[in-house]
Short mmCIF file of C-alpha atoms (C1' of nucleotides) in Angstrom, two decimals:
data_model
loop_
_atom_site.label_atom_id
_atom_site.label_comp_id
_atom_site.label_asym_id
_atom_site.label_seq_id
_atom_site.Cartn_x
_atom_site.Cartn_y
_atom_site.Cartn_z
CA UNK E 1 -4.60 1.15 3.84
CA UNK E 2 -2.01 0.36 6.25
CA UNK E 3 -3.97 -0.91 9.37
CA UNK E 4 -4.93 2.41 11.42
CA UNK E 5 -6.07 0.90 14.56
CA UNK E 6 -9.43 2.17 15.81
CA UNK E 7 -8.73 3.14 19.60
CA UNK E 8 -8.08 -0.45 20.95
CA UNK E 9 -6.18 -0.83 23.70
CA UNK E 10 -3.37 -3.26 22.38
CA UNK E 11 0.00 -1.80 22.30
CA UNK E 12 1.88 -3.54 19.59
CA UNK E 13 5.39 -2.43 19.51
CA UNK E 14 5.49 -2.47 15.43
CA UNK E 15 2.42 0.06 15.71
CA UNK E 16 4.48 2.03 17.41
CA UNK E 17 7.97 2.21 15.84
CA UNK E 18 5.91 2.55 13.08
CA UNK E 19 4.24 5.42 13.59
CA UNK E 20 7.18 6.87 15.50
CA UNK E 21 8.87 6.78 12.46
CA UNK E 22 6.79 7.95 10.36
CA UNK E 23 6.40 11.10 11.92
CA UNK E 24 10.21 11.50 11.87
CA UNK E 25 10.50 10.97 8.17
CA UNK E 26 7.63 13.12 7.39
CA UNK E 27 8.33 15.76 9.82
CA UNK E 28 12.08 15.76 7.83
CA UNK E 29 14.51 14.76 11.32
CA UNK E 30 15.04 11.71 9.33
CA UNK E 31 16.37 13.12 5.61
CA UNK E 32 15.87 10.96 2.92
CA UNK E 33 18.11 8.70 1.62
CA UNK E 34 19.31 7.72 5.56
CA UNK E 35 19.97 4.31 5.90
CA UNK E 36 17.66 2.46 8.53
CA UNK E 37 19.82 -0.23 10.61
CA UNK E 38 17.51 -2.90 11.90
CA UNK E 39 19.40 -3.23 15.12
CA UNK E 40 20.06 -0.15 15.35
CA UNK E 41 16.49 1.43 15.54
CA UNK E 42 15.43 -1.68 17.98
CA UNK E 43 18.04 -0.35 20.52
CA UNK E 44 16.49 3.02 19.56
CA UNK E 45 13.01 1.97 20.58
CA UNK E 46 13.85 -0.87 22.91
CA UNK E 47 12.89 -3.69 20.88
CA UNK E 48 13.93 -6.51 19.07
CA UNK E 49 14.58 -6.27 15.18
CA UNK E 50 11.74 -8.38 14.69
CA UNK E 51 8.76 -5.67 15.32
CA UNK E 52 11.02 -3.19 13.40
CA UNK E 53 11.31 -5.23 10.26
CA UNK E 54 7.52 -5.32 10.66
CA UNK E 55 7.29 -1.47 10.96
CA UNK E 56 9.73 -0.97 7.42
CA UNK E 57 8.00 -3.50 5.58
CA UNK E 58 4.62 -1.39 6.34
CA UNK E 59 6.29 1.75 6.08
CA UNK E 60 7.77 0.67 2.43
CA UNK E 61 4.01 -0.28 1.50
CA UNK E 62 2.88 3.21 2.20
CA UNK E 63 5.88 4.62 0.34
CA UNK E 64 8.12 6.67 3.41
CA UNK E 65 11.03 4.22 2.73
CA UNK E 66 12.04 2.02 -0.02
CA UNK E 67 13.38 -1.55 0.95
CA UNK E 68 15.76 -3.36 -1.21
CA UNK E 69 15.85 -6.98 -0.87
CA UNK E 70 19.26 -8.26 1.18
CA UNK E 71 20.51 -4.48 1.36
CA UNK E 72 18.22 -3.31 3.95
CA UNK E 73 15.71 -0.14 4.54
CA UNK E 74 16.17 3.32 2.92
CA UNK E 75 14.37 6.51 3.94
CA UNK E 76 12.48 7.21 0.53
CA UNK E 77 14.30 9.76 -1.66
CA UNK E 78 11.61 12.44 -2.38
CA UNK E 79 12.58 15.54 -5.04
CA UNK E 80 10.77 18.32 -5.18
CA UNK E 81 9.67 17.09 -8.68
CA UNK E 82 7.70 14.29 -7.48
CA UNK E 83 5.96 16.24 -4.85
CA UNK E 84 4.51 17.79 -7.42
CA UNK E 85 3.81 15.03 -9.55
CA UNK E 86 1.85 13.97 -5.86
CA UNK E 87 -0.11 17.25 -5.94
CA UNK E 88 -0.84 16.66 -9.78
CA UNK E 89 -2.72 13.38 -8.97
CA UNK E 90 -3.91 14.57 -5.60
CA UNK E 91 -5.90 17.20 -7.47
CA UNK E 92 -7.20 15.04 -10.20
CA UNK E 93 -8.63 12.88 -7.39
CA UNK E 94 -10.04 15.55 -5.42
CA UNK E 95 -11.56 16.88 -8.78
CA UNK E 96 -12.61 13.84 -9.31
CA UNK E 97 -14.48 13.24 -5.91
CA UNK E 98 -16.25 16.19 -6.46
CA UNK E 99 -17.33 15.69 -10.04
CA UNK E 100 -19.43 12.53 -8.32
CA UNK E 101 -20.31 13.94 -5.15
CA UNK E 102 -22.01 16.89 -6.93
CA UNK E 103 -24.21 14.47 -9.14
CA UNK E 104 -24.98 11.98 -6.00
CA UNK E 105 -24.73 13.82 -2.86
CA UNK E 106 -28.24 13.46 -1.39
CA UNK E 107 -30.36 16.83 -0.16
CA UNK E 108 -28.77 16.03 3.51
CA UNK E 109 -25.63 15.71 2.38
CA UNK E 110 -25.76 19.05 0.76
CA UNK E 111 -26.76 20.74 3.41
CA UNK E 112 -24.04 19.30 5.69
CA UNK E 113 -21.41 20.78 3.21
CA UNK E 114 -22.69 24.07 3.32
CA UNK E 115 -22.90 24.15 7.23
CA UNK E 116 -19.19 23.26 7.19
CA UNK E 117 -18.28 25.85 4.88
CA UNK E 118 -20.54 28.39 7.18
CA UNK E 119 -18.43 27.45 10.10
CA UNK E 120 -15.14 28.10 8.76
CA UNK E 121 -16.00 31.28 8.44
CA UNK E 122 -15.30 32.33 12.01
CA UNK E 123 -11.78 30.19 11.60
CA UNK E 124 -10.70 32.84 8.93
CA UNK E 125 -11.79 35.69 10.59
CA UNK E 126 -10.19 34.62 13.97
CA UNK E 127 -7.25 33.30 12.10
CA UNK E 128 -7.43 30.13 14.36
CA UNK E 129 -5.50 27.92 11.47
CA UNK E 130 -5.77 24.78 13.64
CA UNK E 131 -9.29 25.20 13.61
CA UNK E 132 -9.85 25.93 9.73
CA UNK E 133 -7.59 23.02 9.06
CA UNK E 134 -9.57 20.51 11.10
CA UNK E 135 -12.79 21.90 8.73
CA UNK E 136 -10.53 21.77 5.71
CA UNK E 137 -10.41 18.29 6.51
CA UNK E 138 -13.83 17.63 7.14
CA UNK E 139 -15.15 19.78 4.28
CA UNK E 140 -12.96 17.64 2.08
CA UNK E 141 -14.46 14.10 4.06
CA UNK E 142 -17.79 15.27 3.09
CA UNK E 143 -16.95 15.62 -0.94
CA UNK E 144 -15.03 11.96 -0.29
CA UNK E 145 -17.85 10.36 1.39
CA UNK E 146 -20.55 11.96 -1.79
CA UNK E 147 -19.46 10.21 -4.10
CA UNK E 148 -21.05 7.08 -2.21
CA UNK E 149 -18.33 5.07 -3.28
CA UNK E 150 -16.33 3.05 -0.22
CA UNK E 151 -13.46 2.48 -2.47
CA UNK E 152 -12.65 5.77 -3.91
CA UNK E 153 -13.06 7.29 0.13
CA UNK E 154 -10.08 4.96 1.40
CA UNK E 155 -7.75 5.49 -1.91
CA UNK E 156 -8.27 9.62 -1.44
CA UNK E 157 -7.94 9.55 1.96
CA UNK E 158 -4.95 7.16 1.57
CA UNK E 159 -3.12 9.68 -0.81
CA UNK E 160 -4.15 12.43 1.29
CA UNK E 161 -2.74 10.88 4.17
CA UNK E 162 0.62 10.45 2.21
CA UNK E 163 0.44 13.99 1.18
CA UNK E 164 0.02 15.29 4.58
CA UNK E 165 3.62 16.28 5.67
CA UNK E 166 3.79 18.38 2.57
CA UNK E 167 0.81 20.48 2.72
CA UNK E 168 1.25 21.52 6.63
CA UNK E 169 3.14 24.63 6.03
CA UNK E 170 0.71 25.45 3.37
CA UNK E 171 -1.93 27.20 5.39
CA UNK E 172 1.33 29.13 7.12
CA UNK E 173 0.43 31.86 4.56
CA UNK E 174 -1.20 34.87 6.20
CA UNK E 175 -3.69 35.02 3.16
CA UNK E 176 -4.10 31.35 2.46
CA UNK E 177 -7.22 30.36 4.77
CA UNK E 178 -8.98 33.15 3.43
CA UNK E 179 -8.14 32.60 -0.58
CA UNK E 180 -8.97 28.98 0.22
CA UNK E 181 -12.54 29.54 2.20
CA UNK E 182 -13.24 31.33 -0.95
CA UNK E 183 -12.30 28.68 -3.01
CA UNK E 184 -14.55 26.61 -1.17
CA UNK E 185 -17.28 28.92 -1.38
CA UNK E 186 -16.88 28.67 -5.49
CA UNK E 187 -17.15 24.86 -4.95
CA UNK E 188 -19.75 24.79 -2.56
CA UNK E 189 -22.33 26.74 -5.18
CA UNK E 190 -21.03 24.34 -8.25
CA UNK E 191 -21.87 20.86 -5.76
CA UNK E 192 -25.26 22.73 -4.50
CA UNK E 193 -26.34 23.32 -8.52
CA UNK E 194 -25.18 19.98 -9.01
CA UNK E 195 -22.56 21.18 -11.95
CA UNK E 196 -20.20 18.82 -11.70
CA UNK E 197 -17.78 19.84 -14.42
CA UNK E 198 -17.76 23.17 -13.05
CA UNK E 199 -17.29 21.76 -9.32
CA UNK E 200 -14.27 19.65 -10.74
CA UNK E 201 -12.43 22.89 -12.71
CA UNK E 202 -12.78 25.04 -9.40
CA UNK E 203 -11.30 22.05 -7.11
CA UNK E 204 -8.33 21.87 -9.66
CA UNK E 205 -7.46 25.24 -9.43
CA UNK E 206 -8.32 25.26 -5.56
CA UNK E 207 -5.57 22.22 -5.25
CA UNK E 208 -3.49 24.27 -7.41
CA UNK E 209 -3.49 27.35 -5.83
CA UNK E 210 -2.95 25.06 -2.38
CA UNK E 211 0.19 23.62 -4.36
CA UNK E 212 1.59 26.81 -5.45
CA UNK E 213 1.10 28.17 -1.84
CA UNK E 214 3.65 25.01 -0.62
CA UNK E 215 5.73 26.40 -3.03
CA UNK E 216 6.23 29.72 -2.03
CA UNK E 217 6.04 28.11 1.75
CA UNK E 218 9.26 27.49 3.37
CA UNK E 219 10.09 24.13 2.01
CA UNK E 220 11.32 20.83 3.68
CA UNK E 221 13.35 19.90 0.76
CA UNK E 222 15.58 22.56 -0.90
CA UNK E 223 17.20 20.38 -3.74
CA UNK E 224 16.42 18.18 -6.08
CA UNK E 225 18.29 14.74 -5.25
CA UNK E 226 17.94 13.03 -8.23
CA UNK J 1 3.42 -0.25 -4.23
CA UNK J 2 4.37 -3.15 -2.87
CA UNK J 3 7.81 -4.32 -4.38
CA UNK J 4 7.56 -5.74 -7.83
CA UNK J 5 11.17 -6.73 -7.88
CA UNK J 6 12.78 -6.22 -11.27
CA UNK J 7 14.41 -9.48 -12.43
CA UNK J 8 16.71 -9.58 -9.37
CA UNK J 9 17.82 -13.23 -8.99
CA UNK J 10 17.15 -13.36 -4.87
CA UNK J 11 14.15 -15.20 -4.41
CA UNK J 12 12.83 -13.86 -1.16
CA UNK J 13 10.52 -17.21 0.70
CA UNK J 14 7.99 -13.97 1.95
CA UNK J 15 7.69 -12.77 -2.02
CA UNK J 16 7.02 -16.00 -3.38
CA UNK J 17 4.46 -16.64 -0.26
CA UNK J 18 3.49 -13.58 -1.10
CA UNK J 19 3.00 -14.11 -4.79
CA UNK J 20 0.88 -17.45 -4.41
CA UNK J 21 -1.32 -16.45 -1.44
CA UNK J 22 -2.04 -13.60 -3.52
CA UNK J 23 -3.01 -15.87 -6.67
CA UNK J 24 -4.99 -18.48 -4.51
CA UNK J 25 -6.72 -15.56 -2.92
CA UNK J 26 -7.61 -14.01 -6.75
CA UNK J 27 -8.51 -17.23 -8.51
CA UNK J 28 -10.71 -17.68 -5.71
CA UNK J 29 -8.90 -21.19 -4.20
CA UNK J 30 -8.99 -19.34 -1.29
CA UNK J 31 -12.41 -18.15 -0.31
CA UNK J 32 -13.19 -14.59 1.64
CA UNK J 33 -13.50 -15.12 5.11
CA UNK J 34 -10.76 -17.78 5.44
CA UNK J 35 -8.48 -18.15 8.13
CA UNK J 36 -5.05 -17.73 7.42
CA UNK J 37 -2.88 -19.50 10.07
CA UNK J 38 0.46 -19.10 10.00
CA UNK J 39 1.93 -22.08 11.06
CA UNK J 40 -0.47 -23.76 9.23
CA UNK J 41 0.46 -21.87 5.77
CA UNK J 42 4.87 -22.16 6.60
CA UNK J 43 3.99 -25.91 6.56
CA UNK J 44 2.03 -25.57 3.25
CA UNK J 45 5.45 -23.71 1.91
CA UNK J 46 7.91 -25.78 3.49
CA UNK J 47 8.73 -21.86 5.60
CA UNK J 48 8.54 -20.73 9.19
CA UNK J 49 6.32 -18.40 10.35
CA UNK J 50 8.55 -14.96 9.66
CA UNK J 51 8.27 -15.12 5.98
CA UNK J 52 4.31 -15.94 6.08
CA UNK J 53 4.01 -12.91 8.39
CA UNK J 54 5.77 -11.12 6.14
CA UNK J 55 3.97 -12.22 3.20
CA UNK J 56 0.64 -11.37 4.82
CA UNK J 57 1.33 -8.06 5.98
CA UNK J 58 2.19 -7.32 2.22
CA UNK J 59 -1.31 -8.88 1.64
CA UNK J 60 -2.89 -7.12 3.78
CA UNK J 61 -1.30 -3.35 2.64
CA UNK J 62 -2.61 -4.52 -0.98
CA UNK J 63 -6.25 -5.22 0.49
CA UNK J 64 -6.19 -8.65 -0.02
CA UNK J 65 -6.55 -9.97 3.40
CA UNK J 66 -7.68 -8.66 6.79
CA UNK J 67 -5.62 -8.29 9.68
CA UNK J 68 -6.86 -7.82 12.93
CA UNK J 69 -4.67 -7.45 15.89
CA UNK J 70 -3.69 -10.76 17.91
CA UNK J 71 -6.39 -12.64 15.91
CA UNK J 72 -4.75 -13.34 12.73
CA UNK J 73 -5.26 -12.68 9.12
CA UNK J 74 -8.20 -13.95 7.32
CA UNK J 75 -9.12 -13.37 3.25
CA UNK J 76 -10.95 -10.12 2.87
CA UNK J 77 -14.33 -9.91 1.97
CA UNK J 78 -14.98 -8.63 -1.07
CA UNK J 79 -18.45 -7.84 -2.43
CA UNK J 80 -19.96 -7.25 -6.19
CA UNK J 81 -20.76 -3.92 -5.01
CA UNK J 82 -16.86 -3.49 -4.10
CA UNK J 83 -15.42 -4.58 -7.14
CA UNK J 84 -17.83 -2.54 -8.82
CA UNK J 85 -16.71 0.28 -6.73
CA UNK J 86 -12.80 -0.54 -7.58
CA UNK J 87 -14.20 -0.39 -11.57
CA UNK J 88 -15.51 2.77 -11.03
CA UNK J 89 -12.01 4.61 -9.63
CA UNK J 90 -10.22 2.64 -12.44
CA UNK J 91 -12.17 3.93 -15.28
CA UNK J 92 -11.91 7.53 -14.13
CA UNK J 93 -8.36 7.14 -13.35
CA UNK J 94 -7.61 5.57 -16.79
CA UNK J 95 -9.84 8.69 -18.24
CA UNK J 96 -7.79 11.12 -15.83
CA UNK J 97 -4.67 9.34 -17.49
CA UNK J 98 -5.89 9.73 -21.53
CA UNK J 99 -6.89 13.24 -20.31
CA UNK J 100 -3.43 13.70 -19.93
CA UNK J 101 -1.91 11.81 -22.30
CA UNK J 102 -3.27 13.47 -25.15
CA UNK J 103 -2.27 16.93 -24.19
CA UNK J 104 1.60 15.80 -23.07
CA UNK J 105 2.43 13.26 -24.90
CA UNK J 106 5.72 13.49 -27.55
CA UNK J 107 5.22 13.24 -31.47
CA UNK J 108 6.98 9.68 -30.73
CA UNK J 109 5.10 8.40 -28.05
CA UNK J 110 1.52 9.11 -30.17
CA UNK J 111 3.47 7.53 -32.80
CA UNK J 112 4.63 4.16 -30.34
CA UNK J 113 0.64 4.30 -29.22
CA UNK J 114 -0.38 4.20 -32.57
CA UNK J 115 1.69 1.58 -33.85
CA UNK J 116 0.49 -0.77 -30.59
CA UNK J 117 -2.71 -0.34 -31.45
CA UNK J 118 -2.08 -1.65 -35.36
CA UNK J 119 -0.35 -4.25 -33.83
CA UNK J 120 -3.74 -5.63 -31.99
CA UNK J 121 -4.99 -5.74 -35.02
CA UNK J 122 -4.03 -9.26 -35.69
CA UNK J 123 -4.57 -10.57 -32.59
CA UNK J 124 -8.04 -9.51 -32.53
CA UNK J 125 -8.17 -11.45 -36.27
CA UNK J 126 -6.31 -14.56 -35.08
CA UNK J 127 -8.51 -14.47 -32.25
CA UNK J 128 -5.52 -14.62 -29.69
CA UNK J 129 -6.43 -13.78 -26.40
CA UNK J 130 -3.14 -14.12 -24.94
CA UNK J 131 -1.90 -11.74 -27.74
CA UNK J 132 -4.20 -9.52 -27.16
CA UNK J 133 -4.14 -9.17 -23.25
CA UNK J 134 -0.63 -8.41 -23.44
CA UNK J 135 -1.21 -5.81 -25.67
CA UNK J 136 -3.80 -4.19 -23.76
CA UNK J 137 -1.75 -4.14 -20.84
CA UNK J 138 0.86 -2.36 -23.47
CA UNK J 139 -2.02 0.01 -24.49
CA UNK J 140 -2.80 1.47 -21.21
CA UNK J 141 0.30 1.55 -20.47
CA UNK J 142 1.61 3.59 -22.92
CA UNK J 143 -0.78 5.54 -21.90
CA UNK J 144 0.16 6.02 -18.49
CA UNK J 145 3.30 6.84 -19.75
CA UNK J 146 2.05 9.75 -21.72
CA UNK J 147 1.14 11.61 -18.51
CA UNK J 148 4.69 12.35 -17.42
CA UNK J 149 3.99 11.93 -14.24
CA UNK J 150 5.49 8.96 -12.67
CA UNK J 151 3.67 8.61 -9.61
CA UNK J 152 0.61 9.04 -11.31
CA UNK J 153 1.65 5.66 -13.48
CA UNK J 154 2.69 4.25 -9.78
CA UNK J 155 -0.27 4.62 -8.71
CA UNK J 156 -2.16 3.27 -11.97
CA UNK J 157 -0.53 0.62 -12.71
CA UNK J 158 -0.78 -0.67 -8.77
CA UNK J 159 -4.93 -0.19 -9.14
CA UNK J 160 -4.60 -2.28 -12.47
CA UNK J 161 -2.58 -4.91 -10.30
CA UNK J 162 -5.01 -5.20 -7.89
CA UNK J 163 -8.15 -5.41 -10.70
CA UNK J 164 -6.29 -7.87 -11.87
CA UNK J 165 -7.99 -10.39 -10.54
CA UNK J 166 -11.46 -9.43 -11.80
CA UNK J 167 -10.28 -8.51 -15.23
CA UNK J 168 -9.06 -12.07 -16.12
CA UNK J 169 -12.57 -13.41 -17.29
CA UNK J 170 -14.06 -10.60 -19.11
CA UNK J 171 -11.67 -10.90 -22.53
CA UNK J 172 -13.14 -14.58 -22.45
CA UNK J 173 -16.64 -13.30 -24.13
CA UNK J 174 -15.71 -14.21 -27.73
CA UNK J 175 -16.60 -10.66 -28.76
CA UNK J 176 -15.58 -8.51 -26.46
CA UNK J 177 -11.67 -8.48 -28.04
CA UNK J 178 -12.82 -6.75 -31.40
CA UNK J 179 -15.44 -4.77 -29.35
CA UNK J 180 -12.19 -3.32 -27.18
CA UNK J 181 -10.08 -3.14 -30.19
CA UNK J 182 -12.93 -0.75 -31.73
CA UNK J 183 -13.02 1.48 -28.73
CA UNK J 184 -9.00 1.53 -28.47
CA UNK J 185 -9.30 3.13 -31.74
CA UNK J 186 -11.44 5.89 -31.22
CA UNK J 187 -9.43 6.95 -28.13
CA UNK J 188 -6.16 6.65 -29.84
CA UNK J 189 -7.76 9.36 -32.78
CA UNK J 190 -8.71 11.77 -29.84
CA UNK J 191 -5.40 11.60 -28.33
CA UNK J 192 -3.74 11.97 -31.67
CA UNK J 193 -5.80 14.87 -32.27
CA UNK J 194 -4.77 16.22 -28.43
CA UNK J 195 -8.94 16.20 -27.80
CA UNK J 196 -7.99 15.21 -24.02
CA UNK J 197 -11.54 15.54 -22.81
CA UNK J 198 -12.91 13.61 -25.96
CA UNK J 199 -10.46 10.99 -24.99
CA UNK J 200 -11.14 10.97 -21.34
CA UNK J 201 -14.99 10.10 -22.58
CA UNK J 202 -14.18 7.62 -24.95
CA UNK J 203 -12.04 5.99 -22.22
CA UNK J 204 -14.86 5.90 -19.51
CA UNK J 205 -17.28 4.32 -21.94
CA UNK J 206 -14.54 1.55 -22.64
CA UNK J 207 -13.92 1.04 -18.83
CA UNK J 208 -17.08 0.74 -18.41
CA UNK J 209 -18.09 -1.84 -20.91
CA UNK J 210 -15.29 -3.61 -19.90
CA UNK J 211 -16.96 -3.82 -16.25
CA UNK J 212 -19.81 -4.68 -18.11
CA UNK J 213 -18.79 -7.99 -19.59
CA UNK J 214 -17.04 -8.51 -16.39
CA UNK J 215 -20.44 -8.75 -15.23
CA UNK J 216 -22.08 -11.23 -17.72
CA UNK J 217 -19.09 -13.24 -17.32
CA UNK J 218 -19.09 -16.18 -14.83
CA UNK J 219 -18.02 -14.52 -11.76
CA UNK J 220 -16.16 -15.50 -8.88
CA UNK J 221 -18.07 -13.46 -6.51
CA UNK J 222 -21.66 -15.18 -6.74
CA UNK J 223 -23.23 -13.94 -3.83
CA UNK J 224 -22.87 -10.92 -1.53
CA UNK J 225 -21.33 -11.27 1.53
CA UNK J 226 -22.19 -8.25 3.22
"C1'" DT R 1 49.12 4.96 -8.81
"C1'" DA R 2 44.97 2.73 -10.23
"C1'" DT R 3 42.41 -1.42 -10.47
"C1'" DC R 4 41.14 -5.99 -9.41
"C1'" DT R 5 40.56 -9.64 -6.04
"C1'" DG R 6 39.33 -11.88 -1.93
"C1'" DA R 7 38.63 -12.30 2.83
"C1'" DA R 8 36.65 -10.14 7.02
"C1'" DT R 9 32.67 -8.00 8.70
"C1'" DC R 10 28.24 -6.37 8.80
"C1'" DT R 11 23.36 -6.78 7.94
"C1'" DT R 12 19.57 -8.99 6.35
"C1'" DG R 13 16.51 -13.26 5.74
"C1'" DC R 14 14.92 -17.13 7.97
"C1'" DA R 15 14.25 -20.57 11.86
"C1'" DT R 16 13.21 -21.46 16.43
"C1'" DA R 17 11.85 -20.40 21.27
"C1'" DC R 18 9.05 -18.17 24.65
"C1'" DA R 19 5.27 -15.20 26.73
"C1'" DC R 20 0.82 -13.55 26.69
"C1'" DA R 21 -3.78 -12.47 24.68
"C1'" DG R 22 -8.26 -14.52 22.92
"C1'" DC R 23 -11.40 -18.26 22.70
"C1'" DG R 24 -13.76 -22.29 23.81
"C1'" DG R 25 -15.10 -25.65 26.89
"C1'" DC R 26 -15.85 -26.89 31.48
"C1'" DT R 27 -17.76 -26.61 36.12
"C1'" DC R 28 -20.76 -24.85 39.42
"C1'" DA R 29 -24.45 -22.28 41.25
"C1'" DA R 30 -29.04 -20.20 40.82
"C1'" DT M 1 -31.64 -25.59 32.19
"C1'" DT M 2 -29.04 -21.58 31.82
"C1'" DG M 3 -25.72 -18.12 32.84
"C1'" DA M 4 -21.30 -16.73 34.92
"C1'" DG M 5 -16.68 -17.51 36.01
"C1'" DC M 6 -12.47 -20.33 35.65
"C1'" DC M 7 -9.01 -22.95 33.15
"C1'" DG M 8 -6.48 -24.82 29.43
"C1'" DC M 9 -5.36 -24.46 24.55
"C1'" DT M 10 -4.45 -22.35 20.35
"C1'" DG M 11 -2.09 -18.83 17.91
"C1'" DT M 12 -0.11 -14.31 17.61
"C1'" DG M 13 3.62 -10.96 19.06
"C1'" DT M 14 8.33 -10.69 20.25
"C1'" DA M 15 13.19 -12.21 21.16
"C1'" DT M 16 17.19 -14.50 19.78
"C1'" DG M 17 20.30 -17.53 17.05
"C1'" DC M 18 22.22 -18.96 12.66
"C1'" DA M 19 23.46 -18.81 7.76
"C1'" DA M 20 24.03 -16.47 3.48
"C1'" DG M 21 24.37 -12.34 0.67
"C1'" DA M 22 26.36 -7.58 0.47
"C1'" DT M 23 29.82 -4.20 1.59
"C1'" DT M 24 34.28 -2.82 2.55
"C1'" DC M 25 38.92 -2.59 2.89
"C1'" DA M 26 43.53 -4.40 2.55
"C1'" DG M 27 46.78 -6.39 -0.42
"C1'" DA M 28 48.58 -7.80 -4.82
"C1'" DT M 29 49.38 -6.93 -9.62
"C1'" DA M 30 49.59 -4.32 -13.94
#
DNA sequence: TATCTGAATCTTGCATACACAGCGGCTCAA
DNA sequence: TTGAGCCGCTGTGTATGCAAGATTCAGATA
């Protein structure tokens, strides 16, 4: 959603205080509910608090911090509760995806998602987690881009984007690549028969067993705040 | 997503830019592909440039314009096959919603859904389209509602904001209000029974005759542009 | 002592100014 | 005539200044 720039070579400040800070909220050295001082973070970064007010007002539109009008920038109070209510919807759309992409994924496409599950296989047994993750990604790309529906690709990868600092420690779980490879394996046969009820009940509980994994994880926040 | 301010009484210049770029851009006054200069557009609202910029960006996190780096903003293209696309996630996110709603909601809540639903019942008689708009917008709500989940209704009710646009004309076919009404009914027996996957059926076949007479009605988007 | 009030201060929202990146047209040469 | 390179213009990206709303804290009053 927010404008990812393709590799081009123009440096726009806002890009980058944007980004900068969104890895800071997300990666929890900013905690939520700090207040962000216009001036303050230009000094920070060396700007004015013109490309900063451009960076919160995108940052706000992809939900890291809330802005209220005349009283400034908030880092975006996030309780345990509604991470889940994230995972909730994250699974339905993920369940979703895969409901279509097993009824419209074409004979190429197929095949394409059964190689990637074939490679992770070395990831698990190496227990290379960087590596599995980057096919986690892709395996999940591939369900996106079946249901052959532009639209519905951008919104998942949108949420999943959002959802990304919260499912990192996830795969920290000694056991968790290999559960989840099986999981995948369970999918993989449901999208290949083209059963896509059955595809969508195993991605549920796949996403759920992901979520409950986060949960046992160490997590990022400890209390609820509302 | 993008700030719906309650009834706050500070009338930010960017939100009402905001708000009426946004409406031009809808009702089609603004055609896809147009430039939007900046300078150009603070004349038009008696502003300077910050608030327009700030006004587009929003614009542009909501999909409703383009912006490309250094070259400016312009209406986004969108194509039948888009909006179609943006139907599709709508329908199964209202069904994900119904799903959910009929196995959460409270005794009361059926009972409020219920009552809304009599409450069309005139509207649909009197042939008030007004009447009945708002009460669809009620409906679904309520719905949303049901699902406990409130980023789930976040996230609905910000897709239903951005449909907006294509929605308006298909309540104008003179039967399509008593058609809906019909197929409100059914859902809201399903949910009251708790049949959640009955419901989430009932509510993809509405959707999706509700795209339908989008698509006999006269249509903004004539031709494709892609 | 607690609460209300109001003025000082801080921060945001907006306007204006300036620098540089695209682009379009022009000239000039092949 | 056509293609390449140069130059000026338009418009975005950024900096800064100003005014108004919000917050805070001191002082007065109950």
């Amino acid at each position: 959603m927010i404008s990812e720039q393709e590799g081009n070579g123009s440096p726009l400040l806002s890009d980058k205080i944007r980004l900068a800070l969104a890895d800071e909220i997300t990666s929890g050295a900013l905690v939520p509910g700090t207040q962000l001082d216009e001036q303050q973070l230009g000094a920070r970064f060396g700007a004015s608090r013109t490309p900063v007010r451009e960076a919160l007002r995108q940052l706000a539109a992809s939900g890291l911090v809330e802005m209220r009008p005349r009283r400034g920038a908030v880092v975006a109070e996030i309780t345990v509760a509604r991470v889940f209510e994230m995972f909730e919807l994250t699974a339905e759309i993920e369940a979703l995806c895969v409901r279509l992409a097993a009824w419209r994924m074409t004979p190429q496409e197929r095949s394409t998602l059964r190689q990637l599950h074939e490679q992770s296989r070395r990831a698990v047994e190496e227990s290379d987690i960087d590596e599995y993750d980057r096919l986690n990604w892709l395996f999940h790309d591939a369900i996106y881009e079946g249901t052959h529906n532009a639209f519905i690709v951008e919104q998942a990868k949108a949420l999943r984007e959002r959802m990304a600092a919260f499912r990192r420690a996830q795969l920290r779980e000694a056991t968790r690549p290999a559960h989840s490879r099986h999981e995948h394996g369970e999918i993989v046969e449901a999208v290949l028969r083209g059963d896509g009820e059955e595809a969508a009940k195993l991605m549920r509980a796949h996403m759920f067993h992901a979520a409950s994994a986060f949960d046992r994880s160490t997590c990022v926040l400890e209390n609820d705040h509302n």
